[in-house]
């Protein structure tokens, strides 16, 4: 998938003192996720329903320790 024209945005919950952030891009039927420090390393592309389920799990605290 060509991501060269994707518009990347820092995730609203992404904050760090070292400038490292998660970035996301709306790719129509998918969502792109990448590390802002090393965007050249590539991105994960996830189907929108899968990403929505992941976000719901995060908001519900499923991954909290």
Backbone as CSV, one residue per row, in Angstrom:
resi,resn,N_x,N_y,N_z,CA_x,CA_y,CA_z,C_x,C_y,C_z
1,UNK,0.842,-1.166,0.000,0.000,0.000,0.000,0.890,1.233,0.000
2,UNK,0.592,2.172,-0.871,1.351,3.418,-0.969,0.851,4.391,0.093
3,UNK,1.702,4.727,1.035,1.343,5.650,2.105,1.976,7.030,1.927
4,UNK,2.562,7.271,0.757,3.280,8.524,0.536,2.382,9.750,0.580
5,UNK,1.100,9.603,0.302,0.182,10.740,0.327,-0.684,10.775,1.588
6,UNK,-0.465,9.851,2.498,-1.261,9.799,3.727,-0.983,11.032,4.585
7,UNK,-2.021,11.534,5.235,-1.869,12.646,6.163,-1.837,12.067,7.571
8,UNK,-0.711,12.235,8.230,-0.490,11.650,9.542,-0.780,12.672,10.628
9,UNK,-1.378,12.196,11.718,-1.723,13.034,12.848,-1.237,12.360,14.126
10,UNK,-0.766,13.168,15.059,-0.383,12.607,16.359,-1.654,12.208,17.093
11,UNK,-1.616,11.052,17.697,-2.751,10.584,18.479,-2.949,11.520,19.671
12,UNK,-4.194,11.837,19.989,-4.474,12.794,21.058,-3.969,12.322,22.415
13,UNK,-3.897,11.028,22.631,-3.431,10.502,23.910,-1.923,10.266,23.929
14,UNK,-1.247,10.613,22.864,0.187,10.370,22.763,0.949,11.566,23.315
15,UNK,1.693,11.337,24.359,2.498,12.403,24.956,3.753,11.786,25.546
16,UNK,4.849,12.478,25.348,6.107,11.969,25.866,7.102,13.108,25.978
17,UNK,7.952,13.058,26.952,8.954,14.103,27.125,10.069,14.009,26.086
18,UNK,10.221,12.862,25.443,11.290,12.714,24.450,10.810,12.961,23.024
19,UNK,9.566,13.395,22.851,9.045,13.701,21.534,8.514,12.508,20.773
20,UNK,8.634,11.315,21.325,8.137,10.111,20.653,6.614,10.084,20.744
21,UNK,5.977,9.947,19.621,4.518,9.924,19.580,4.041,8.856,18.612
22,UNK,2.843,8.441,18.816,2.171,7.574,17.862,1.436,8.476,16.885
23,UNK,1.533,8.167,15.600,0.798,8.905,14.586,-0.180,7.964,13.897
24,UNK,-1.322,8.505,13.506,-2.332,7.716,12.804,-2.718,8.431,11.515
25,UNK,-3.190,7.659,10.545,-3.664,8.211,9.278,-4.941,7.492,8.873
26,UNK,-5.901,8.252,8.382,-7.142,7.691,7.845,-6.858,7.232,6.420
27,UNK,-6.982,5.947,6.181,-6.678,5.368,4.869,-7.935,4.794,4.236
28,UNK,-9.055,5.477,4.383,-10.363,5.039,3.887,-10.831,3.780,4.605
29,UNK,-10.539,2.607,4.102,-11.024,1.364,4.710,-10.096,0.850,5.803
30,UNK,-9.023,1.586,6.079,-8.041,1.144,7.062,-7.516,2.337,7.848
31,UNK,-6.749,2.030,8.885,-6.071,3.048,9.681,-4.595,2.707,9.693
32,UNK,-3.761,3.707,9.447,-2.321,3.521,9.528,-1.822,3.982,10.881
33,UNK,-0.867,3.275,11.439,-0.276,3.614,12.734,1.240,3.520,12.582
34,UNK,1.950,4.567,13.043,3.411,4.547,12.945,4.041,5.321,14.096
35,UNK,5.328,5.125,14.279,6.127,5.826,15.276,6.600,7.138,14.663
36,UNK,6.344,8.265,15.334,6.722,9.562,14.776,8.234,9.764,14.716
37,UNK,8.979,9.073,15.558,10.432,9.238,15.579,11.083,8.557,14.384
38,UNK,10.538,7.418,13.964,11.106,6.687,12.833,10.020,6.351,11.797
39,UNK,9.430,7.363,11.179,8.366,7.091,10.210,8.849,6.286,9.000
40,UNK,10.135,6.378,8.711,10.683,5.630,7.579,10.714,4.127,7.851
41,UNK,10.516,3.733,9.096,10.519,2.312,9.458,9.243,1.608,9.014
42,UNK,8.267,2.370,8.585,7.028,1.771,8.094,5.875,1.991,9.045
43,UNK,4.755,1.437,8.671,3.536,1.614,9.455,2.762,0.307,9.497
44,UNK,1.960,0.172,10.521,1.006,-0.926,10.589,-0.278,-0.425,9.943
45,UNK,-0.857,-1.200,9.079,-2.134,-0.855,8.441,-3.157,-1.860,8.942
46,UNK,-4.213,-1.331,9.563,-5.207,-2.163,10.231,-6.594,-1.808,9.709
47,UNK,-7.414,-2.820,9.442,-8.791,-2.569,9.007,-9.508,-1.716,10.048
48,UNK,-10.352,-0.799,9.591,-11.026,0.126,10.501,-11.793,-0.575,11.622
49,UNK,-12.559,-1.637,11.344,-13.281,-2.292,12.442,-12.340,-2.895,13.496
50,UNK,-11.212,-3.395,13.059,-10.231,-3.970,13.987,-9.627,-2.868,14.851
51,UNK,-9.285,-1.742,14.230,-8.711,-0.626,14.981,-9.745,-0.055,15.951
52,UNK,-10.990,0.024,15.535,-12.059,0.513,16.418,-12.216,-0.408,17.634
53,UNK,-12.131,-1.699,17.419,-12.229,-2.646,18.529,-11.047,-2.478,19.477
54,UNK,-9.858,-2.266,18.934,-8.675,-2.027,19.757,-8.854,-0.772,20.613
55,UNK,-9.326,0.312,19.998,-9.539,1.545,20.749,-10.579,1.361,21.850
56,UNK,-11.629,0.615,21.569,-12.644,0.334,22.589,-12.030,-0.421,23.763
57,UNK,-11.154,-1.380,23.469,-10.471,-2.130,24.526,-9.564,-1.216,25.356
58,UNK,-8.863,-0.311,24.685,-7.990,0.632,25.395,-8.825,1.501,26.325
59,UNK,-9.906,2.062,25.801,-10.775,2.927,26.612,-11.396,2.176,27.780
60,UNK,-11.629,0.893,27.624,-12.217,0.073,28.690,-11.175,-0.362,29.715
61,UNK,-9.885,-0.065,29.460,-8.837,-0.399,30.407,-8.312,-1.815,30.283
62,UNK,-8.600,-2.478,29.204,-8.174,-3.878,29.032,-6.664,-4.056,29.116
63,UNK,-5.898,-3.059,28.699,-4.444,-3.186,28.668,-3.762,-2.479,29.827
64,UNK,-4.536,-1.957,30.771,-3.951,-1.293,31.933,-3.275,-2.317,32.840
65,UNK,-2.220,-1.908,33.437,-1.524,-2.799,34.378,-1.619,-2.239,35.759
